[in-house]
C-alpha atoms as one frame of an Amber mdcrd trajectory, in Angstrom:
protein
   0.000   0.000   0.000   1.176   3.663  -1.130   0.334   6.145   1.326   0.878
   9.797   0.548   0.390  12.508   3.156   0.421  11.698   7.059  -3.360  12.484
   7.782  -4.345  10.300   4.923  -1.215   7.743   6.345  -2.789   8.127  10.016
  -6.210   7.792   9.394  -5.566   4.400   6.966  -3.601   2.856   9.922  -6.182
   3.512  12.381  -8.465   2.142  10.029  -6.981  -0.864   8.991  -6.614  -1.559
  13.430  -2.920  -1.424  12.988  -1.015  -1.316  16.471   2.614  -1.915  15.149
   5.231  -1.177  11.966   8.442  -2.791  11.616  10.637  -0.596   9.482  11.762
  -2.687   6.946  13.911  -0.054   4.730  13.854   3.796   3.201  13.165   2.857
  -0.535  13.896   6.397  -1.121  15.499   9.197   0.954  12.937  10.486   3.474
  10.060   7.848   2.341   9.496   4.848   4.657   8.732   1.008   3.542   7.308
  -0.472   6.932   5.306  -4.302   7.605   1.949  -3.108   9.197   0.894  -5.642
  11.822  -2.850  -5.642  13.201  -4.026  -6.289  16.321  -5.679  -9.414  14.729
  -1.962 -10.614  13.526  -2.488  -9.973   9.781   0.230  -8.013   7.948   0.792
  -6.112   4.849   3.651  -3.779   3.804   3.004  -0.152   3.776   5.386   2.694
   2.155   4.549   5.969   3.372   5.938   9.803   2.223   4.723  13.152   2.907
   2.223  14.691   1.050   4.553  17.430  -0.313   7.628  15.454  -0.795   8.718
  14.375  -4.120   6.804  14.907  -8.146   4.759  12.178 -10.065   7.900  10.328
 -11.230   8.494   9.389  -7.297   5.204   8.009  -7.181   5.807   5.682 -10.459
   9.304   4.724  -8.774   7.538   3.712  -5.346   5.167   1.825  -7.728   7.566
  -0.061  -9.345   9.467  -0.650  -5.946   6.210  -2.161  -4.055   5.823  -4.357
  -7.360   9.514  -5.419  -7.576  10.267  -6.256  -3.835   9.192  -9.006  -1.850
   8.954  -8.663   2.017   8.509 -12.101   3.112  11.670 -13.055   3.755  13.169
  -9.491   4.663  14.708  -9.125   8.582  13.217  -6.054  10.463  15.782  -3.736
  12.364  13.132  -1.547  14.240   9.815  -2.024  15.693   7.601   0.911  16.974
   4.445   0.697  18.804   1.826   2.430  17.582  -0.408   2.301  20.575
């Protein structure tokens, strides 16, 4: 999931009951790729940016990178609680 802005970012992870992100890398400088874990133990990989960061071709490149990458088998080097 591509998530541009922080309110749109916050109100998605609220929504989707998500209580924890492991940082799994920085795809780009100053954008996040993270492994959103719910409450409920489901999981699915999030990459977030600010709203005012970066033009269209970012977006395609983020695109590409959520496509290209798989975060099965990728170690986590930081958790942070969400609640």
């Amino acid at each position: 999931v591509l998530l541009s802005g922080g309110e749109i970012a916050e109100h998605f992870l609220k929504a989707a009951d998500v209580n924890r992100l492991r940082l799994i890398e920085e795809p780009l400088p100053g954008i996040v790729a993270a492994k959103a874990e719910t409450k409920s133990n489901r999981s699915l990989v999030v990459v977030t940016k600010s709203g005012s960061f970066g033009n269209e071709q970012v977006l395609y490149e983020l695109i590409d990178y959520l496509y290209k990458n798989n975060y099965k088998n990728k170690k986590h080097e930081f958790e942070r609680s969400l609640t």
